[in-house]
Amino acid sequence: MASTKKAVLGPLVGAVDQGTSSTRFLVFNSKTAELLSHHQVEIKQEFPREGWVEQDPREILQSVYECIEKTCEKLGQLNIDISNIKAIGVSNQRETTVVWDKLTGEPLYNAVVWLDLRTQSTVENLSKRIPGNNNFVKSKTGLPLSTYFSAVKLRWLLDNVRKVQKAVEENRALFGTIDSWLIWSLTGGVSGGVHCTDVTNASRTMLFNIHSLEWDKELCEFFGIPMEILPNVRSSSEIYGLMKISHSLKAGALEGVPISGCLGDQSAALVGQMCFQDGQAKNTYGTGCFLLCNTGRKCVFSEHGLLTTVAYKLGRDKPVYYALEGSVAIAGAVIRWLRDNLGIIKTSEEIEKLAKEVGTSYGCYFVPAFSGLYAPYWEPSARGIICGLTQFTNKCHIAFAALEAVCFQTREILDAMNRDCGIPLSHLQVDGGMTSNKILMQLQADILYIPVVKPSMPETTALGAAMAAGAAEGVGVWSLEPEDLSAVTMERFEPQINAEESEIRYSTWKKAVMKSVGWVTTQSPESGDPSIFCSLPLGFFIVSSMVMLIGARYISGIP
């Protein structure tokens, strides 16, 4: 029986999905795209100072080993032969910055996470050096100068961490985003590890020219980054190197398997949702929220606060595709904050139960601008607020308002996308961990006033990485030809409120957003050290219940 099952399955492809909140390893059938098994490990986030967000690169690497080992064990229990795994893809949280010693393999500092705000004063100082009539940073990278991207994080490490400075001086330092750290480690590390990244991750560093697809000398000089520490840039689908992890007996069974796919997590989700045509878009609900629209082989520059980014390049000789992106910093992270900081829920899943008890926020609005506001505002001075509170408000209303906040933020970036593209989306394809929350999905349809469409298999980020790996030249077990792509079953959520009510709720949200702006400046007298952005206490400010008067008129009709 076991041999029959193995024969039916055919070639398998694994995917490492290393996100901000957790690491997963998933194994797919390359012929049917069926998910066969997976394992997940939550990752710690460290907040050493206000506005700082770090992770331990060693813990991240160890979590990858653990997930691979546990998934291999599970496959064994299912009588599936892991020697059928023919390739492995990597998908990762983008922008998060690691510098390590190539001789010892040890990180020289914690990973500085994409959400981290310590570089705000660096950003302000650099912005003064960009001519008003020639924003060469944005024209070359598609990105606004922001704390979000890797170049300023790397600049901070070079300025402030002696171990990093010394390693650079002695030619021992390597820089990379999480994909580079993982691929280097998994392909041998100090014993011949491959130091590379792909075009999608490179495009988020602010050092990469998205037109020439190369590290840009002018940008590196502007940020003061030595080019010799940068990884080699490759396509998103080619063999980078072979797995060398024999220290772990079970995971060691994957020794020699090619790592042949690499995509930043949002690009991976775009591929996994099969958005290969110009104008196709997807929204991923993870730690943050990211709406990407494929713009084909042309760079489209936004007039409304969106980013221009590399979508994918699926092969060395294949064309590059671009995307417009709306980036929201805090989505699933607000649920984790309610759990870990306020303690009003014990597990992330409880948020749906609390929200369901009341079915409304009762005029309470939550703007979770913990890391300032990203798209479409790019406003670093914003901080989180909850407003519209009364004595009637309880934790259920706050839970509901937190879910609404994710949906309102998506509405803002969708509106910007529609204005840039000129053709409004008729429906929204969604994925990510939060999409299992049915209340959230229904709220999203109501607030956008278009249908929300969710694949029955929500692991599209890992699927995209697996597709890129399996399709690579020299692997060839996954066809990306349109006629060969598996049909996906979808769940559909239709709007259930009238358009007028949807607009009233959205306009009240926008008032709340305006109240969140301007809380913090880098020169705030409370900061002590002007180089630390977000130095005030956590901006959880309770504003007057002005929105109650507006909210009371329509709240009874909320489903």
XYZ file of C-alpha atoms in Angstrom:
559
model
C 0.000 0.000 0.000
C 2.806 2.378 0.895
C 4.517 1.886 -2.457
C 1.229 2.538 -4.282
C 0.787 5.814 -2.435
C 4.325 6.888 -3.243
C 3.828 6.094 -6.906
C 0.603 8.108 -7.073
C 2.151 11.184 -5.452
C 5.026 11.676 -7.885
C 7.502 14.526 -7.363
C 7.097 16.699 -4.251
C 8.359 20.223 -3.565
C 9.074 21.752 -0.168
C 8.780 25.412 0.826
C 10.293 27.305 3.742
C 7.906 30.151 4.631
C 9.781 32.373 7.103
C 7.451 35.154 8.265
C 7.590 37.849 10.926
C 5.463 35.881 13.395
C 6.306 32.286 12.535
C 8.313 29.857 10.410
C 6.743 27.020 8.441
C 7.904 24.208 6.200
C 5.287 22.848 3.799
C 5.394 20.044 1.233
C 3.255 20.080 -1.934
C 2.458 17.595 -4.674
C 3.892 19.290 -7.773
C 1.266 17.762 -10.085
C -1.859 18.745 -8.115
C -0.601 21.597 -5.850
C -2.088 19.659 -2.916
C -0.608 20.482 0.492
C 0.533 17.154 1.994
C 2.017 18.176 5.331
C 3.514 21.099 7.220
C 4.854 22.252 10.570
C 4.848 25.720 12.141
C 6.892 27.368 14.926
C 6.137 30.806 16.375
C 9.058 33.275 16.368
C 9.850 35.672 19.216
C 9.994 39.398 18.575
C 12.170 41.530 20.846
C 11.436 45.179 21.653
C 14.619 46.399 23.404
C 13.585 50.068 23.194
C 10.503 51.974 22.124
C 10.044 51.606 18.375
C 12.799 48.972 18.042
C 11.869 45.514 16.711
C 14.463 42.730 16.547
C 14.668 38.971 16.086
C 17.456 36.482 16.709
C 18.761 35.172 13.341
C 19.938 31.966 15.076
C 16.440 31.328 16.417
C 15.032 31.904 12.933
C 17.497 29.405 11.427
C 16.841 26.867 14.182
C 13.080 27.206 13.603
C 13.640 26.328 9.924
C 15.570 23.176 10.883
C 12.842 22.224 13.377
C 10.040 22.761 10.854
C 11.840 20.698 8.188
C 12.512 17.879 10.657
C 8.947 17.763 12.043
C 7.397 17.904 8.568
C 9.618 15.016 7.428
C 8.461 13.032 10.485
C 4.807 13.721 9.618
C 5.365 12.651 6.007
C 6.894 9.408 7.288
C 3.777 8.794 9.390
C 1.693 9.302 6.239
C 3.825 6.699 4.448
C 5.179 9.317 2.073
C 8.797 8.875 1.003
C 10.684 12.147 1.568
C 13.186 11.197 -1.121
C 10.390 12.322 -3.480
C 11.115 15.940 -2.465
C 12.895 17.207 -5.567
C 13.330 20.899 -4.753
C 12.895 23.483 -2.012
C 11.745 27.093 -2.291
C 12.220 29.926 0.193
C 9.739 32.686 0.948
C 10.548 35.261 3.600
C 9.616 38.415 5.489
C 11.149 41.180 3.389
C 13.437 44.124 4.322
C 14.466 42.579 7.683
C 18.232 43.066 7.842
C 20.952 40.646 8.984
C 24.746 41.069 9.033
C 26.856 38.021 9.872
C 30.470 36.846 9.982
C 31.328 34.664 6.991
C 34.189 32.979 8.877
C 32.262 31.960 12.015
C 28.717 31.925 10.643
C 27.575 33.978 13.647
C 25.224 36.975 13.325
C 26.957 40.211 14.366
C 23.728 41.715 15.718
C 20.076 40.775 15.947
C 18.012 40.983 12.766
C 16.531 44.485 12.515
C 12.903 43.813 11.536
C 11.055 45.680 8.765
C 8.710 47.254 11.349
C 11.622 48.807 13.279
C 11.599 52.619 13.609
C 15.008 53.451 15.084
C 16.230 54.901 11.788
C 13.751 57.797 11.532
C 16.382 60.470 12.210
C 18.677 58.770 9.647
C 15.839 58.972 7.115
C 15.261 62.662 7.859
C 18.963 63.491 7.504
C 19.247 61.559 4.228
C 16.102 63.133 2.790
C 17.747 66.579 3.052
C 20.405 65.372 0.613
C 17.905 64.410 -2.122
C 17.302 67.267 -4.609
C 13.623 68.251 -4.737
C 13.589 68.119 -8.538
C 15.468 64.797 -8.776
C 14.369 62.086 -6.365
C 16.872 59.605 -7.778
C 16.202 57.166 -4.899
C 12.530 56.798 -5.797
C 13.080 56.805 -9.562
C 15.692 54.019 -9.320
C 14.074 51.901 -6.574
C 10.325 52.662 -6.769
C 10.405 53.257 -2.997
C 9.984 56.305 -0.760
C 12.791 57.034 1.686
C 11.463 55.299 4.811
C 12.471 53.342 7.909
C 10.733 50.361 6.257
C 13.547 49.417 3.858
C 16.880 47.665 4.429
C 19.398 50.348 3.384
C 18.725 52.612 6.378
C 18.753 49.641 8.781
C 22.121 48.573 7.392
C 23.366 52.172 7.669
C 22.334 52.162 11.363
C 24.230 48.909 11.993
C 27.353 50.308 10.321
C 27.115 53.487 12.408
C 26.265 51.962 15.782
C 27.523 48.378 16.137
C 31.275 48.043 16.566
C 31.246 44.301 15.761
C 29.679 45.102 12.389
C 32.127 47.929 11.675
C 35.126 45.726 12.539
C 33.882 42.809 10.413
C 33.429 45.144 7.427
C 36.938 46.551 7.911
C 38.365 43.009 8.039
C 36.300 41.813 5.050
C 34.406 39.264 7.175
C 30.901 40.785 6.972
C 28.038 39.584 4.810
C 24.702 41.424 4.546
C 21.405 39.915 3.566
C 17.685 39.898 4.048
C 16.286 36.739 5.695
C 16.317 34.772 2.420
C 20.070 35.352 2.043
C 20.790 34.331 5.643
C 18.762 31.122 5.234
C 20.096 30.128 1.806
C 23.715 30.762 2.885
C 23.186 28.689 6.038
C 21.238 25.859 4.369
C 23.787 25.482 1.548
C 26.764 25.005 3.879
C 27.327 28.289 5.714
C 31.044 28.687 6.491
C 31.698 25.580 4.351
C 30.821 27.056 0.973
C 27.399 28.578 1.651
C 25.916 30.485 -1.302
C 25.543 34.225 -0.641
C 22.665 35.289 -2.875
C 19.242 36.906 -2.985
C 16.557 37.170 -5.648
C 15.303 40.226 -7.518
C 12.134 40.563 -5.402
C 14.030 40.750 -2.113
C 16.773 42.932 -3.606
C 14.111 45.387 -4.772
C 13.153 46.034 -1.110
C 16.614 47.101 0.056
C 16.629 50.606 -1.526
C 20.061 49.741 -2.975
C 18.783 47.947 -6.098
C 18.014 49.511 -9.450
C 14.700 47.961 -10.513
C 15.311 48.919 -14.171
C 18.816 47.501 -14.675
C 18.213 44.728 -12.057
C 21.600 45.383 -10.431
C 22.968 46.848 -7.226
C 23.283 50.554 -7.925
C 26.654 52.251 -7.296
C 25.105 55.702 -6.831
C 22.592 54.398 -4.277
C 25.277 52.482 -2.369
C 27.415 55.626 -2.233
C 24.416 57.724 -1.101
C 23.696 55.335 1.815
C 27.401 54.648 2.442
C 27.092 50.889 1.931
C 30.191 48.899 0.831
C 29.097 46.874 -2.204
C 31.346 43.908 -1.347
C 29.049 42.870 1.543
C 25.981 42.576 -0.737
C 24.697 39.181 -1.973
C 24.660 38.149 -5.625
C 21.293 38.877 -7.221
C 19.624 35.960 -8.996
C 16.233 35.277 -10.560
C 13.380 33.936 -8.421
C 13.533 30.486 -10.005
C 16.904 28.784 -10.536
C 19.161 26.410 -8.632
C 21.120 28.488 -6.092
C 22.771 25.565 -4.304
C 22.125 22.198 -2.636
C 20.908 21.517 0.904
C 23.656 20.659 3.420
C 22.047 20.077 6.820
C 23.352 16.653 7.856
C 23.707 17.731 11.517
C 19.992 16.920 11.861
C 19.351 13.225 11.257
C 15.798 13.503 9.944
C 16.171 16.797 8.094
C 19.478 15.464 6.789
C 17.455 13.210 4.518
C 17.049 16.315 2.344
C 20.824 16.591 1.895
C 21.610 17.384 -1.734
C 18.099 18.612 -2.616
C 18.361 21.821 -4.671
C 17.160 25.134 -3.264
C 15.748 26.545 -6.475
C 13.056 29.096 -5.647
C 13.271 32.376 -3.740
C 10.625 35.094 -3.448
C 9.847 37.775 -0.896
C 6.649 36.693 0.843
C 4.317 39.114 -0.979
C 5.693 38.204 -4.389
C 5.377 34.532 -3.447
C 1.695 35.071 -2.597
C 1.157 36.813 -5.966
C 2.622 33.747 -7.721
C 0.703 31.348 -5.450
C -2.557 33.156 -6.296
C -1.546 32.751 -9.969
C -1.774 36.490 -10.648
C 0.343 36.227 -13.805
C -1.682 38.669 -15.910
C -1.400 42.445 -16.013
C -4.086 43.853 -13.673
C -4.490 40.786 -11.451
C -4.140 41.538 -7.732
C -4.088 39.853 -4.332
C -4.184 40.998 -0.694
C -2.280 39.050 1.983
C -3.291 39.331 5.653
C -0.266 38.525 7.807
C 1.623 40.568 10.394
C 0.973 43.455 8.019
C -1.359 43.680 5.056
C -0.042 43.822 1.492
C -2.005 44.450 -1.694
C -0.047 43.733 -4.905
C -1.235 44.310 -8.452
C 0.710 42.821 -11.368
C 1.579 45.621 -13.842
C 3.253 43.310 -16.363
C 6.681 44.088 -17.796
C 6.374 47.827 -17.200
C 7.186 49.836 -14.070
C 4.146 51.877 -13.063
C 4.898 54.733 -10.671
C 2.151 55.612 -8.231
C 0.595 59.036 -7.837
C -1.215 57.926 -4.674
C 1.311 56.597 -2.169
C 1.877 53.064 -3.457
C 5.255 51.405 -4.049
C 6.669 50.181 -7.355
C 8.352 46.833 -6.838
C 9.619 43.738 -8.642
C 6.863 41.100 -8.714
C 8.963 38.124 -9.910
C 11.428 36.862 -12.497
C 10.772 33.155 -12.926
C 14.035 32.060 -14.528
C 17.434 33.457 -15.510
C 16.331 34.043 -19.092
C 12.716 34.943 -18.285
C 11.404 38.528 -18.281
C 10.981 40.504 -15.077
C 7.443 41.455 -14.013
C 6.591 44.450 -11.833
C 3.839 45.275 -9.353
C 2.237 48.191 -7.568
C 2.079 47.550 -3.839
C 0.067 48.990 -0.988
C 1.795 48.179 2.316
C 0.046 48.310 5.704
C 2.361 47.809 8.696
C -0.090 46.443 11.265
C -2.773 43.829 10.493
C -2.356 40.479 12.275
C 0.100 42.258 14.580
C -2.819 44.109 16.187
C -4.335 40.759 17.217
C -1.002 39.652 18.674
C -0.846 43.011 20.546
C -4.318 42.467 22.027
C -3.156 39.012 23.129
C 0.377 39.748 24.403
C 0.162 43.372 25.577
C -3.430 43.827 26.758
C -4.255 40.195 27.539
C -7.894 40.517 26.414
C -7.542 37.265 24.446
C -5.473 34.158 25.205
C -5.166 32.944 21.607
C -5.375 34.787 18.305
C -8.399 32.689 17.316
C -10.455 34.132 20.214
C -10.738 37.498 18.459
C -13.454 36.117 16.157
C -15.499 34.861 19.114
C -15.302 38.224 20.927
C -16.206 40.177 17.785
C -19.126 37.840 17.086
C -20.620 38.465 20.553
C -21.355 42.102 19.711
C -21.344 42.197 15.880
C -20.372 45.889 15.978
C -17.700 48.221 17.299
C -20.479 50.503 18.584
C -18.807 53.649 17.288
C -15.345 52.653 18.532
C -12.506 53.092 16.011
C -9.004 51.651 16.373
C -6.084 53.030 14.302
C -3.170 50.634 15.024
C -0.404 52.979 13.838
C 2.189 51.356 16.126
C 4.926 51.867 13.491
C 3.545 55.069 12.018
C 1.339 54.850 8.931
C 2.581 53.165 5.752
C 0.658 53.349 2.449
C -0.914 55.548 1.310
C 0.160 58.127 3.958
C 3.846 57.362 4.708
C 3.417 59.296 7.944
C 6.019 58.325 10.583
C 4.607 60.728 13.189
C 1.371 58.720 13.596
C 0.723 56.534 16.639
C -2.005 54.095 17.608
C -5.294 55.442 18.942
C -8.653 54.078 20.007
C -11.397 56.691 19.809
C -15.166 56.866 20.169
C -15.056 55.197 23.604
C -17.943 55.437 26.080
C -18.729 53.694 29.372
C -20.631 51.153 27.270
C -17.493 50.101 25.343
C -16.052 46.721 26.328
C -13.345 44.368 25.092
C -15.678 42.854 22.492
C -16.172 46.244 20.829
C -12.399 46.830 20.833
C -11.875 43.368 19.289
C -14.410 44.186 16.580
C -12.786 47.596 15.985
C -9.383 45.882 15.580
C -10.783 43.663 12.812
C -12.468 46.653 11.181
C -9.137 48.504 11.272
C -7.542 45.822 9.072
C -10.421 46.186 6.595
C -10.399 50.001 6.559
C -6.641 50.040 5.923
C -7.172 47.639 3.016
C -9.892 49.942 1.652
C -7.427 52.848 1.692
C -4.777 51.010 -0.320
C -7.406 49.533 -2.680
C -8.753 53.042 -3.389
C -5.187 54.200 -4.154
C -4.651 51.170 -6.404
C -7.886 51.837 -8.305
C -6.884 55.485 -8.871
C -3.411 54.502 -10.117
C -4.617 51.695 -12.381
C -7.745 53.468 -13.656
C -9.767 50.237 -13.695
C -11.345 49.393 -10.308
C -10.958 45.800 -9.111
C -14.237 43.898 -9.456
C -13.311 41.525 -6.606
C -10.418 41.042 -4.184
C -8.384 37.820 -4.034
C -7.161 37.264 -0.475
C -4.816 34.933 1.405
C -2.806 34.720 4.628
C -3.419 33.451 8.137
C -6.120 35.981 9.041
C -8.398 34.869 6.193
C -9.603 31.940 8.317
C -11.548 34.560 10.324
C -14.972 34.618 8.655
C -16.080 37.809 10.428
C -13.000 39.585 9.077
C -13.693 38.375 5.543
C -17.349 39.470 5.679
C -16.356 42.848 7.129
C -13.830 43.231 4.320
C -16.472 42.613 1.661
C -18.826 45.096 3.398
C -16.198 47.836 3.728
C -14.831 47.439 0.162
C -18.315 46.897 -1.228
C -16.966 44.271 -3.649
C -16.826 40.467 -3.262
C -13.852 38.964 -1.402
C -12.570 35.678 -2.841
C -10.503 33.283 -0.750
C -8.817 30.060 -1.925
C -9.776 26.959 0.047
C -6.039 26.301 0.549
C -4.846 29.588 2.108
C -1.080 28.797 2.116
C -0.502 30.655 -1.129
C 2.794 32.253 -0.011
C 4.425 28.848 0.490
C 2.729 27.564 -2.668
C 4.300 30.396 -4.701
C 7.778 29.558 -3.399
C 7.201 25.867 -4.164
C 6.004 26.666 -7.697
C 9.120 28.771 -8.366
C 11.370 26.000 -7.002
C 9.662 23.186 -8.892
C 9.659 25.108 -12.185
C 13.375 25.966 -12.078
C 15.636 24.878 -14.915
C 17.324 21.638 -13.886
C 14.361 20.684 -11.657
C 11.381 20.906 -14.005
C 8.760 19.112 -11.917
C 6.187 21.975 -11.837
C 4.737 23.451 -14.999
C 3.727 27.130 -14.897
C 2.014 26.967 -18.289
C -1.566 28.309 -17.928
C -3.143 25.066 -19.146
C -1.214 23.050 -16.545
C -2.023 25.168 -13.474
C -4.430 23.456 -11.103
C -7.908 24.922 -10.718
C -8.401 26.359 -7.242
C -11.631 26.131 -5.255
C -12.665 29.479 -3.818
C -14.900 30.714 -1.016
C -16.729 33.951 -1.831
C -17.947 36.678 0.557
C -20.505 39.136 -0.872
C -21.205 42.599 0.633
C -24.188 42.439 3.007
C -24.696 46.114 3.860
C -25.774 49.008 1.664
C -23.206 51.235 -0.021
C -24.247 54.337 1.959
C -23.598 52.651 5.305
C -20.235 51.390 4.042
C -19.248 54.958 3.070
C -20.324 56.441 6.441
C -18.182 53.939 8.327
C -15.223 54.589 6.041
C -15.434 58.388 6.330
C -15.542 58.115 10.149
C -12.458 55.884 10.031
C -10.636 58.564 8.015
C -11.418 61.112 10.763
C -9.852 58.732 13.285
C -6.750 58.367 11.082
C -6.297 62.149 11.058
C -6.414 62.113 14.880
C -3.530 59.591 14.934
C -1.131 61.819 12.973
C 1.461 64.093 14.569
C 1.938 62.395 17.947
C 5.696 61.953 17.676
C 8.622 63.847 16.236
C 12.270 62.809 16.402
C 13.053 65.986 18.328
C 10.378 65.357 20.946
C 11.608 66.693 24.333
C 10.630 63.415 26.009
C 12.931 61.410 23.782
C 16.231 62.137 25.509
C 18.092 60.666 22.547
C 16.958 62.424 19.347
C 18.171 59.511 17.213
C 15.444 57.277 18.561
C 12.141 57.596 16.778
C 9.050 56.643 18.697
C 10.575 57.547 21.974
C 7.358 58.553 23.642
C 5.430 55.902 25.571
C 3.376 53.603 23.339
C 0.967 55.917 21.572
C -2.144 54.239 22.794
C -4.030 57.486 23.260
C -7.709 57.575 24.109
C -9.306 60.386 22.155
C -12.706 61.929 22.872
C -15.773 60.038 21.797
C -16.551 62.509 18.997
C -17.362 59.683 16.585
C -20.136 58.365 18.795
C -22.537 61.011 17.533
C -21.859 59.931 13.967
C -21.744 56.238 14.814
C -24.991 56.168 16.793
C -27.056 57.006 13.713
C -26.154 53.868 11.832
C -24.669 51.433 14.298
C -27.876 49.482 14.856
C -27.854 48.373 11.240
C -24.406 46.780 11.348
C -24.559 43.019 10.751
